[in-house]
Amino acid sequence: MGWSWRSAVWYLVAACGGVVLLPFALPIAVTVYAIVWLYTWTHDPRARTSILQVLPLHPRRVFRCVRALWSGMLDGLGGPTIAIIVTYLAAKLTRSARAQDTAVRDIKYGPQARHRLDLFVPLGREPGGHMPVVVILPGYRWSKTKRARMYRPMAQTLCGDGMFVVLPRVGGAGAGLEDILGDFHQAVQWVFENADNFGGDARRVHLLGYGAGAHLCTMYSLVVPLKTWYAQADRIAPGAQLLSTARADQALRSWLKRIRRVQRPVAGLILVSGVFDIAGQRKYEAERCIEHLSATCRTFGALDDAEAWSPSAIVRSLRRRSAFIPAELFASSVLLIHGRRDSTFVLQQSQRLFRELCEIDVPDVNMKIYANLRRVDPSIALLAPASALAQSLLEDIRSSVSPSGSGAQGAQGHGGNDASAPPQDQGQAQASVEHTQEQAPEEHSQAPVENNQSQEAQTTDSGPRRRTRPDRDYFPHANLIASKS
């Protein structure tokens, strides 16, 4: 088959371009290899013993690795992140619109010296009134949970929205997952025991986590159903196995034994950009050639017991191996927030947990997807409370924390017009996914809005349900893309 003149011209142009770029190819290749090797030397645990054996040499592996590193950097700095940080620093330097610091710092919640927390007290609360409490588990990575100072502006913003905020310091140098969860357990127990004393409502304690913090919050919320399942199963058949492998089941039992006191279930979870399937995350990282460089590898190591630390797998096992799971053992309200273009912890992580929670009929499960955003970082977004992203997150958190009252009031305060809807049958579980698309202001009047729907309120045994709807006030092209009732 002869070549056409178009193909000949194309190959000629490509050859000329290759010759012109040839002098730049060697410096670019050396730079790329240097970046990947340096990152491997500082992040690969195997480099401590034999650095030469772990350095990647194949060009395809080096290319995939550097592409993953570049995507991770864009996740952290993409979207409105830089603009929000600049706005926050400018306001801080000029001391304009500076929020009043209402934190009571260094409250001791446990026996060790590191067991300290900050309590942010809202202003203007009614005497004798009880307000919801939000406990923030700091840290996007499992090794960064002790950096609570970075989350103080976010906690102060949430506090100004009418809720108590607790920011504990958990973990420390060399602390493992069980140590971090143990510290967090003591902090939440302190909140339950002292909520009435400082004006909080112990029946409305919500956990908020971001990244690895979302994973740990979900693991903590599963303590009550897991302890209940093992207690009932051991009465029938001692040593009953919940998970698929004996090693994973033993690791899960070992962690549960360290939590001797069974606490009451929390009222709700707010999970932002989380990871909930460790095995799936490790497989995804292997495809990107960073399976030995990621925080997941450094935290969980081998995949033998990954199922023990995967909330999606645990919920699925509870559903399959139990004839009936009382809904009151789980958090009654779950809100998942994720960016559609997140390349570190991908959207499928939140979608898997969302589906599993829907299957076990958790009373109120909602998911919001930001279509044009990469990583949704509440600690950055809430630095500028007046920004559109911060207002959207605040409305979602407000609706999740106070679903029966303040959520609707917050929507009206931002210009929303929700008409009341007739209640449906009691006991019927509802879950919804909200799809939010951030567009430039000049595009709002031109692009069409598709599938604009609202979901009706329901009534359950615990009282009226809140209605979830697309957020058209700040992102006019928000579309409801899935629902399950």
Short mmCIF file of C-alpha atoms in Angstrom, two decimals:
data_model
loop_
_atom_site.label_atom_id
_atom_site.label_comp_id
_atom_site.label_asym_id
_atom_site.label_seq_id
_atom_site.Cartn_x
_atom_site.Cartn_y
_atom_site.Cartn_z
CA MET A 1 0.00 0.00 0.00
CA GLY A 2 1.60 3.25 -1.14
CA TRP A 3 1.82 6.35 0.98
CA SER A 4 -0.29 9.34 0.11
CA TRP A 5 1.30 12.72 -0.16
CA ARG A 6 -0.42 13.80 3.05
CA SER A 7 1.25 10.98 5.02
CA ALA A 8 4.61 11.78 3.50
CA VAL A 9 4.30 15.44 4.45
CA TRP A 10 3.23 14.55 7.98
CA TYR A 11 6.19 12.21 8.52
CA LEU A 12 8.54 14.78 7.04
CA VAL A 13 7.28 17.47 9.43
CA ALA A 14 7.54 15.07 12.38
CA ALA A 15 11.11 14.15 11.44
CA CYS A 16 12.09 17.81 11.14
CA GLY A 17 10.51 18.56 14.51
CA GLY A 18 12.41 15.68 16.10
CA VAL A 19 15.70 16.95 14.69
CA VAL A 20 14.99 20.49 15.97
CA LEU A 21 14.03 19.26 19.46
CA LEU A 22 16.86 16.75 19.71
CA PRO A 23 19.24 19.17 21.54
CA PHE A 24 16.58 19.71 24.21
CA ALA A 25 15.70 16.03 24.65
CA LEU A 26 18.75 15.13 26.74
CA PRO A 27 18.38 17.96 29.32
CA ILE A 28 14.64 17.27 29.65
CA ALA A 29 15.23 13.54 30.15
CA VAL A 30 17.96 14.17 32.73
CA THR A 31 15.69 16.59 34.62
CA VAL A 32 12.77 14.14 34.64
CA TYR A 33 14.94 11.27 35.84
CA ALA A 34 16.51 13.47 38.53
CA ILE A 35 13.08 14.47 39.87
CA VAL A 36 11.80 10.89 39.99
CA TRP A 37 15.00 9.53 41.55
CA LEU A 38 15.09 12.26 44.19
CA TYR A 39 11.47 11.63 45.11
CA THR A 40 12.12 7.89 45.23
CA TRP A 41 15.13 8.38 47.49
CA THR A 42 13.13 10.48 49.97
CA HIS A 43 9.79 8.61 49.92
CA ASP A 44 10.44 4.94 49.13
CA PRO A 45 10.93 2.96 52.38
CA ARG A 46 13.08 0.41 50.50
CA ALA A 47 15.64 3.10 49.65
CA ARG A 48 17.02 2.93 53.20
CA THR A 49 18.58 -0.46 52.50
CA SER A 50 19.35 -0.51 48.75
CA ILE A 51 18.88 2.74 46.90
CA LEU A 52 20.30 1.51 43.60
CA GLN A 53 17.86 -1.39 43.34
CA VAL A 54 14.72 0.74 43.76
CA LEU A 55 15.52 3.58 41.35
CA PRO A 56 13.26 3.32 38.27
CA LEU A 57 15.12 2.99 34.98
CA HIS A 58 12.51 2.14 32.35
CA PRO A 59 11.36 5.31 30.52
CA ARG A 60 7.70 4.28 30.65
CA ARG A 61 7.77 3.84 34.42
CA VAL A 62 9.62 7.12 34.89
CA PHE A 63 7.11 8.92 32.67
CA ARG A 64 4.11 7.51 34.56
CA CYS A 65 5.68 8.37 37.87
CA VAL A 66 6.45 11.97 36.96
CA ARG A 67 2.96 12.37 35.49
CA ALA A 68 1.45 11.15 38.77
CA LEU A 69 3.61 13.57 40.74
CA TRP A 70 2.58 16.44 38.46
CA SER A 71 -1.10 15.53 38.83
CA GLY A 72 -0.72 15.43 42.60
CA MET A 73 0.78 18.90 42.59
CA LEU A 74 -2.11 20.16 40.47
CA ASP A 75 -4.54 18.55 42.92
CA GLY A 76 -3.06 20.62 45.73
CA LEU A 77 -2.66 23.91 43.85
CA GLY A 78 -5.36 23.68 41.18
CA GLY A 79 -8.75 25.36 41.07
CA PRO A 80 -9.27 28.38 43.32
CA THR A 81 -6.57 27.30 45.83
CA ILE A 82 -3.95 29.94 44.99
CA ALA A 83 -6.53 32.75 44.76
CA ILE A 84 -8.00 31.79 48.15
CA ILE A 85 -4.57 31.66 49.81
CA VAL A 86 -3.63 35.07 48.37
CA THR A 87 -6.93 36.54 49.57
CA TYR A 88 -6.41 35.10 53.05
CA LEU A 89 -2.83 36.38 53.33
CA ALA A 90 -3.84 39.83 52.07
CA ALA A 91 -6.65 40.03 54.63
CA LYS A 92 -4.31 38.87 57.36
CA LEU A 93 -1.62 41.41 56.50
CA THR A 94 -4.09 44.29 56.26
CA ARG A 95 -6.05 43.02 59.30
CA SER A 96 -9.31 43.55 57.41
CA ALA A 97 -12.39 41.50 58.31
CA ARG A 98 -10.40 39.47 60.80
CA ALA A 99 -12.56 36.90 62.60
CA GLN A 100 -12.56 37.00 66.37
CA ASP A 101 -10.66 34.13 67.95
CA THR A 102 -13.07 32.28 70.24
CA ALA A 103 -10.95 29.20 70.90
CA VAL A 104 -10.22 27.79 74.33
CA ARG A 105 -6.86 26.13 73.74
CA ASP A 106 -4.94 23.19 75.19
CA ILE A 107 -7.80 21.45 76.97
CA LYS A 108 -6.63 18.07 78.23
CA TYR A 109 -8.74 15.12 77.03
CA GLY A 110 -6.50 12.17 77.90
CA PRO A 111 -3.73 10.99 80.22
CA GLN A 112 -0.76 11.70 77.94
CA ALA A 113 0.90 15.05 77.33
CA ARG A 114 -0.07 15.08 73.65
CA HIS A 115 -3.76 14.66 74.46
CA ARG A 116 -4.81 18.28 73.98
CA LEU A 117 -7.64 19.89 72.03
CA ASP A 118 -8.92 23.32 71.09
CA LEU A 119 -12.59 24.15 71.64
CA PHE A 120 -14.05 26.88 69.44
CA VAL A 121 -17.05 28.49 71.11
CA PRO A 122 -19.67 30.24 68.91
CA LEU A 123 -20.68 33.76 69.87
CA GLY A 124 -24.26 34.88 70.39
CA ARG A 125 -25.63 31.53 71.54
CA GLU A 126 -28.75 31.49 73.68
CA PRO A 127 -28.28 30.77 77.41
CA GLY A 128 -29.20 27.18 78.17
CA GLY A 129 -29.39 26.30 74.47
CA HIS A 130 -27.51 23.34 73.06
CA MET A 131 -25.77 23.61 69.71
CA PRO A 132 -24.32 20.93 67.42
CA VAL A 133 -20.69 19.90 67.81
CA VAL A 134 -18.29 19.19 64.94
CA VAL A 135 -15.10 17.26 65.73
CA ILE A 136 -12.40 17.72 63.07
CA LEU A 137 -9.82 14.98 62.54
CA PRO A 138 -6.88 16.91 61.03
CA GLY A 139 -4.60 15.56 58.35
CA TYR A 140 -4.83 14.84 54.63
CA ARG A 141 -2.26 12.06 55.11
CA TRP A 142 -2.12 9.57 57.95
CA SER A 143 1.26 10.89 59.08
CA LYS A 144 0.06 14.51 59.31
CA THR A 145 -2.70 14.18 61.90
CA LYS A 146 -0.70 16.06 64.53
CA ARG A 147 -0.69 19.27 62.48
CA ALA A 148 -3.88 20.66 63.97
CA ARG A 149 -2.65 24.27 63.79
CA MET A 150 -3.27 24.38 60.03
CA TYR A 151 -6.98 23.71 60.60
CA ARG A 152 -7.63 26.53 63.07
CA PRO A 153 -8.88 29.07 60.46
CA MET A 154 -11.26 26.42 59.11
CA ALA A 155 -12.48 25.62 62.63
CA GLN A 156 -13.04 29.32 63.39
CA THR A 157 -15.06 29.72 60.19
CA LEU A 158 -17.29 26.77 61.07
CA CYS A 159 -17.67 28.10 64.61
CA GLY A 160 -18.88 31.42 63.22
CA ASP A 161 -21.59 29.50 61.38
CA GLY A 162 -23.25 28.52 64.67
CA MET A 163 -21.68 25.32 65.98
CA PHE A 164 -19.10 24.20 68.50
CA VAL A 165 -15.92 22.95 66.84
CA VAL A 166 -13.44 20.62 68.52
CA LEU A 167 -9.94 20.34 67.04
CA PRO A 168 -7.94 17.61 68.82
CA ARG A 169 -4.27 16.78 68.43
CA VAL A 170 -3.98 13.09 67.74
CA GLY A 171 -1.04 10.87 67.00
CA GLY A 172 2.57 11.96 67.12
CA ALA A 173 6.00 11.02 65.92
CA GLY A 174 5.97 7.37 64.89
CA ALA A 175 2.29 6.88 65.78
CA GLY A 176 0.46 4.11 63.94
CA LEU A 177 -3.14 3.86 62.83
CA GLU A 178 -4.26 2.23 66.06
CA ASP A 179 -2.56 4.96 68.12
CA ILE A 180 -4.18 7.73 66.06
CA LEU A 181 -7.61 6.12 66.31
CA GLY A 182 -7.11 5.53 70.02
CA ASP A 183 -6.36 9.23 70.59
CA PHE A 184 -9.31 10.24 68.45
CA HIS A 185 -11.55 7.87 70.40
CA GLN A 186 -10.57 9.54 73.67
CA ALA A 187 -11.18 13.00 72.19
CA VAL A 188 -14.68 12.05 70.99
CA GLN A 189 -15.42 10.45 74.37
CA TRP A 190 -14.41 13.71 76.04
CA VAL A 191 -16.88 15.55 73.79
CA PHE A 192 -19.71 13.17 74.70
CA GLU A 193 -18.98 13.49 78.42
CA ASN A 194 -18.56 17.28 78.48
CA ALA A 195 -20.91 18.50 75.74
CA ASP A 196 -23.63 19.52 78.20
CA ASN A 197 -21.09 21.42 80.29
CA PHE A 198 -19.90 23.71 77.50
CA GLY A 199 -23.30 24.10 75.78
CA GLY A 200 -23.07 21.45 73.08
CA ASP A 201 -25.63 18.82 72.19
CA ALA A 202 -24.27 15.30 72.76
CA ARG A 203 -26.96 13.95 70.44
CA ARG A 204 -25.61 16.03 67.54
CA VAL A 205 -21.91 15.23 67.47
CA HIS A 206 -20.58 15.09 63.91
CA LEU A 207 -17.15 14.05 62.67
CA LEU A 208 -15.45 15.93 59.82
CA GLY A 209 -12.47 14.49 58.00
CA TYR A 210 -10.53 15.35 54.88
CA GLY A 211 -8.45 12.84 52.92
CA ALA A 212 -6.96 10.36 55.38
CA GLY A 213 -8.99 12.09 58.09
CA ALA A 214 -12.18 11.07 56.27
CA HIS A 215 -10.94 7.47 56.22
CA LEU A 216 -10.20 7.51 59.96
CA CYS A 217 -13.55 9.15 60.80
CA THR A 218 -15.36 6.39 58.90
CA MET A 219 -13.34 3.67 60.63
CA TYR A 220 -14.17 5.19 64.01
CA SER A 221 -17.89 5.33 63.19
CA LEU A 222 -17.86 1.57 62.47
CA VAL A 223 -16.69 0.61 65.98
CA VAL A 224 -20.21 0.20 67.37
CA PRO A 225 -21.63 -1.99 64.55
CA LEU A 226 -18.42 -4.06 64.45
CA LYS A 227 -18.35 -4.70 68.18
CA THR A 228 -22.05 -5.57 68.07
CA TRP A 229 -21.55 -8.00 65.17
CA TYR A 230 -18.58 -9.78 66.74
CA ALA A 231 -20.34 -10.05 70.13
CA GLN A 232 -23.41 -11.64 68.55
CA ALA A 233 -21.42 -13.89 66.18
CA ASP A 234 -19.13 -15.19 68.94
CA ARG A 235 -22.13 -16.31 70.96
CA ILE A 236 -23.21 -18.53 68.08
CA ALA A 237 -19.79 -19.61 66.76
CA PRO A 238 -16.69 -18.51 68.69
CA GLY A 239 -14.04 -17.06 66.42
CA ALA A 240 -16.50 -16.16 63.67
CA GLN A 241 -14.86 -14.44 60.71
CA LEU A 242 -16.34 -11.29 59.20
CA LEU A 243 -13.78 -10.42 56.52
CA SER A 244 -12.67 -12.59 53.61
CA THR A 245 -9.19 -13.41 54.96
CA ALA A 246 -8.24 -14.62 58.42
CA ARG A 247 -5.31 -12.19 58.68
CA ALA A 248 -7.47 -9.16 57.91
CA ASP A 249 -10.13 -10.34 60.35
CA GLN A 250 -7.53 -10.83 63.07
CA ALA A 251 -6.12 -7.33 62.46
CA LEU A 252 -9.61 -5.86 62.78
CA ARG A 253 -10.29 -7.78 66.00
CA SER A 254 -6.96 -6.64 67.43
CA TRP A 255 -7.81 -2.99 66.83
CA LEU A 256 -11.31 -3.34 68.31
CA LYS A 257 -9.90 -4.91 71.49
CA ARG A 258 -7.90 -1.74 72.13
CA ILE A 259 -11.15 0.24 72.28
CA ARG A 260 -12.52 -1.17 75.51
CA ARG A 261 -15.31 1.28 76.06
CA VAL A 262 -18.11 1.13 73.49
CA GLN A 263 -19.18 4.69 72.78
CA ARG A 264 -22.52 5.76 71.39
CA PRO A 265 -22.74 6.24 67.62
CA VAL A 266 -22.03 9.74 66.36
CA ALA A 267 -24.87 11.65 64.76
CA GLY A 268 -23.20 12.20 61.42
CA LEU A 269 -20.12 12.11 59.20
CA ILE A 270 -18.84 14.78 56.82
CA LEU A 271 -16.27 13.12 54.56
CA VAL A 272 -14.33 15.26 52.08
CA SER A 273 -12.05 13.79 49.39
CA GLY A 274 -11.61 10.57 51.34
CA VAL A 275 -10.17 7.13 50.62
CA PHE A 276 -12.31 4.18 51.71
CA ASP A 277 -10.96 1.18 49.79
CA ILE A 278 -7.28 0.60 50.59
CA ALA A 279 -6.81 -2.34 48.23
CA GLY A 280 -8.41 -0.41 45.37
CA GLN A 281 -6.23 2.61 46.13
CA ARG A 282 -3.06 0.48 46.12
CA LYS A 283 -4.04 -1.03 42.78
CA TYR A 284 -4.69 2.42 41.34
CA GLU A 285 -1.28 3.61 42.58
CA ALA A 286 0.43 0.56 41.05
CA GLU A 287 -1.02 1.50 37.66
CA ARG A 288 0.56 4.94 38.07
CA CYS A 289 3.92 3.43 39.15
CA ILE A 290 3.87 5.10 42.58
CA GLU A 291 2.88 2.07 44.63
CA HIS A 292 6.04 2.40 46.77
CA LEU A 293 6.04 6.21 46.98
CA SER A 294 2.55 6.99 48.24
CA ALA A 295 1.37 7.67 51.77
CA THR A 296 -0.90 4.63 51.47
CA CYS A 297 2.11 2.34 51.03
CA ARG A 298 4.01 3.89 53.94
CA THR A 299 0.98 3.54 56.21
CA PHE A 300 -0.49 0.15 55.31
CA GLY A 301 2.47 -1.71 53.84
CA ALA A 302 1.42 -5.13 52.51
CA LEU A 303 -2.02 -5.81 51.10
CA ASP A 304 -2.63 -8.83 53.34
CA ASP A 305 -4.70 -6.92 55.88
CA ALA A 306 -5.84 -4.01 53.66
CA GLU A 307 -9.45 -5.18 53.98
CA ALA A 308 -9.31 -4.58 57.74
CA TRP A 309 -8.77 -0.86 57.10
CA SER A 310 -11.18 -0.44 54.17
CA PRO A 311 -14.54 0.99 55.32
CA SER A 312 -16.21 0.07 52.03
CA ALA A 313 -15.17 -3.58 52.40
CA ILE A 314 -16.20 -3.66 56.07
CA VAL A 315 -19.66 -2.26 55.36
CA ARG A 316 -20.07 -4.71 52.48
CA SER A 317 -19.11 -7.64 54.76
CA LEU A 318 -21.51 -6.47 57.45
CA ARG A 319 -24.29 -6.32 54.88
CA ARG A 320 -23.60 -9.75 53.41
CA ARG A 321 -23.03 -11.61 56.68
CA SER A 322 -25.86 -10.12 58.69
CA ALA A 323 -29.56 -10.81 58.37
CA PHE A 324 -30.40 -7.40 59.81
CA ILE A 325 -28.27 -4.42 60.75
CA PRO A 326 -30.06 -1.86 62.93
CA ALA A 327 -29.69 1.55 61.34
CA GLU A 328 -29.19 3.16 64.75
CA LEU A 329 -25.77 1.50 65.03
CA PHE A 330 -24.44 3.70 62.24
CA ALA A 331 -24.20 7.45 61.92
CA SER A 332 -27.65 8.68 60.98
CA SER A 333 -26.35 11.29 58.51
CA VAL A 334 -23.46 10.92 56.05
CA LEU A 335 -22.32 13.61 53.63
CA LEU A 336 -19.63 12.78 51.07
CA ILE A 337 -17.95 15.58 49.10
CA HIS A 338 -15.47 14.93 46.30
CA GLY A 339 -13.91 16.63 43.30
CA ARG A 340 -14.52 14.80 40.06
CA ARG A 341 -11.00 15.44 38.74
CA ASP A 342 -9.14 14.43 41.90
CA SER A 343 -6.23 12.22 40.85
CA THR A 344 -4.83 11.36 44.30
CA PHE A 345 -7.90 9.84 45.94
CA VAL A 346 -10.19 9.35 42.96
CA LEU A 347 -13.94 9.92 42.90
CA GLN A 348 -14.65 6.17 42.78
CA GLN A 349 -13.50 5.92 46.40
CA SER A 350 -16.44 8.01 47.63
CA GLN A 351 -18.84 6.41 45.15
CA ARG A 352 -18.10 2.91 46.49
CA LEU A 353 -18.80 3.93 50.07
CA PHE A 354 -21.91 5.80 48.96
CA ARG A 355 -23.31 2.67 47.30
CA GLU A 356 -22.56 0.47 50.31
CA LEU A 357 -24.21 2.90 52.72
CA CYS A 358 -27.25 3.02 50.46
CA GLU A 359 -27.45 -0.78 50.51
CA ILE A 360 -27.59 -0.98 54.31
CA ASP A 361 -30.24 1.77 54.45
CA VAL A 362 -28.40 4.40 56.47
CA PRO A 363 -31.15 6.99 57.10
CA ASP A 364 -29.57 10.00 55.36
CA VAL A 365 -26.78 9.59 52.81
CA ASN A 366 -25.82 12.40 50.45
CA MET A 367 -22.99 12.91 48.03
CA LYS A 368 -21.90 16.09 46.32
CA ILE A 369 -19.54 16.09 43.33
CA TYR A 370 -17.73 19.20 42.14
CA ALA A 371 -17.37 18.52 38.42
CA ASN A 372 -14.62 20.99 37.48
CA LEU A 373 -12.59 20.84 40.68
CA ARG A 374 -9.73 18.53 41.49
CA ARG A 375 -9.12 18.11 45.21
CA VAL A 376 -11.71 19.73 47.48
CA ASP A 377 -9.76 20.95 50.52
CA PRO A 378 -12.02 22.49 53.20
CA SER A 379 -9.03 23.75 55.19
CA ILE A 380 -8.11 25.93 52.18
CA ALA A 381 -11.60 26.76 50.91
CA LEU A 382 -12.78 28.04 54.31
CA LEU A 383 -9.84 30.44 54.60
CA ALA A 384 -11.98 32.85 52.57
CA PRO A 385 -15.54 32.46 53.91
CA ALA A 386 -16.93 34.90 51.35
CA SER A 387 -15.80 32.83 48.36
CA ALA A 388 -18.34 30.86 46.35
CA LEU A 389 -16.73 27.52 47.17
CA ALA A 390 -16.66 28.28 50.90
CA GLN A 391 -20.31 29.34 50.88
CA SER A 392 -21.27 26.14 49.10
CA LEU A 393 -19.35 23.98 51.59
CA LEU A 394 -20.77 25.87 54.56
CA GLU A 395 -24.31 25.36 53.32
CA ASP A 396 -23.70 21.64 52.85
CA ILE A 397 -22.15 21.27 56.31
CA ARG A 398 -24.89 23.36 57.90
CA SER A 399 -27.58 21.21 56.28
CA SER A 400 -25.86 18.01 57.39
CA VAL A 401 -25.31 19.13 60.98
CA SER A 402 -28.80 20.58 61.46
CA PRO A 403 -30.97 18.77 58.89
CA SER A 404 -34.32 19.58 60.44
CA GLY A 405 -34.00 23.30 60.82
CA SER A 406 -30.93 25.31 60.12
CA GLY A 407 -30.28 23.67 56.79
CA ALA A 408 -33.45 25.12 55.30
CA GLN A 409 -32.85 28.44 56.94
CA GLY A 410 -29.34 28.53 55.53
CA ALA A 411 -30.64 27.86 52.04
CA GLN A 412 -33.15 30.70 52.29
CA GLY A 413 -30.48 33.00 53.63
CA HIS A 414 -28.48 32.44 50.44
CA GLY A 415 -31.33 33.09 48.10
CA GLY A 416 -32.62 29.56 47.66
CA ASN A 417 -36.33 29.04 47.04
CA ASP A 418 -37.23 25.52 48.22
CA ALA A 419 -40.93 24.81 48.28
CA SER A 420 -42.14 22.39 50.90
CA ALA A 421 -42.96 18.92 49.71
CA PRO A 422 -45.37 16.34 51.13
CA PRO A 423 -43.79 13.64 53.33
CA GLN A 424 -43.54 10.09 52.10
CA ASP A 425 -43.74 6.76 53.89
CA GLN A 426 -41.97 6.48 57.22
CA GLY A 427 -38.81 4.42 57.52
CA GLN A 428 -37.94 4.73 53.81
CA ALA A 429 -34.26 5.46 53.39
CA GLN A 430 -33.15 8.16 51.01
CA ALA A 431 -29.82 8.87 49.38
CA SER A 432 -28.90 11.45 46.83
CA VAL A 433 -25.93 12.57 44.83
CA GLU A 434 -25.45 16.23 44.00
CA HIS A 435 -23.35 17.14 40.99
CA THR A 436 -21.98 20.69 41.21
CA GLN A 437 -20.23 22.28 38.29
CA GLU A 438 -18.15 25.42 38.81
CA GLN A 439 -18.18 27.68 35.76
CA ALA A 440 -16.88 31.13 34.98
CA PRO A 441 -19.38 33.92 35.78
CA GLU A 442 -19.66 35.02 32.16
CA GLU A 443 -20.77 31.54 31.09
CA HIS A 444 -23.72 31.34 33.46
CA SER A 445 -26.22 33.00 31.20
CA GLN A 446 -25.30 31.05 28.07
CA ALA A 447 -24.86 27.40 29.01
CA PRO A 448 -28.10 25.43 29.40
CA VAL A 449 -29.07 23.82 32.68
CA GLU A 450 -29.90 20.12 32.33
CA ASN A 451 -31.85 17.85 34.64
CA ASN A 452 -32.46 20.50 37.28
CA GLN A 453 -34.40 18.55 39.88
CA SER A 454 -35.08 18.74 43.58
CA GLN A 455 -35.70 15.89 45.94
CA GLU A 456 -38.70 15.86 48.18
CA ALA A 457 -38.47 15.78 51.95
CA GLN A 458 -39.36 12.61 53.80
CA THR A 459 -40.44 11.81 57.32
CA THR A 460 -38.83 9.04 59.33
CA ASP A 461 -39.05 7.79 62.88
CA SER A 462 -36.51 10.39 63.95
CA GLY A 463 -38.48 13.33 62.57
CA PRO A 464 -38.69 15.29 59.32
CA ARG A 465 -36.01 14.72 56.73
CA ARG A 466 -34.17 17.51 55.00
CA ARG A 467 -34.38 18.03 51.28
CA THR A 468 -31.22 17.91 49.24
CA ARG A 469 -31.08 20.00 46.10
CA PRO A 470 -28.54 21.24 43.57
CA ASP A 471 -26.76 24.36 44.78
CA ARG A 472 -27.87 26.88 42.15
CA ASP A 473 -27.03 29.92 44.27
CA TYR A 474 -23.26 29.67 43.86
CA PHE A 475 -22.90 27.12 41.08
CA PRO A 476 -25.90 27.71 38.76
CA HIS A 477 -25.24 24.56 36.72
CA ALA A 478 -25.63 22.11 39.58
CA ASN A 479 -27.39 18.97 38.41
CA LEU A 480 -28.79 16.03 40.34
CA ILE A 481 -27.19 13.10 38.56
CA ALA A 482 -28.39 10.14 40.64
CA SER A 483 -30.82 9.29 43.38
CA LYS A 484 -31.96 6.24 45.27
CA SER A 485 -35.04 5.98 47.46
#
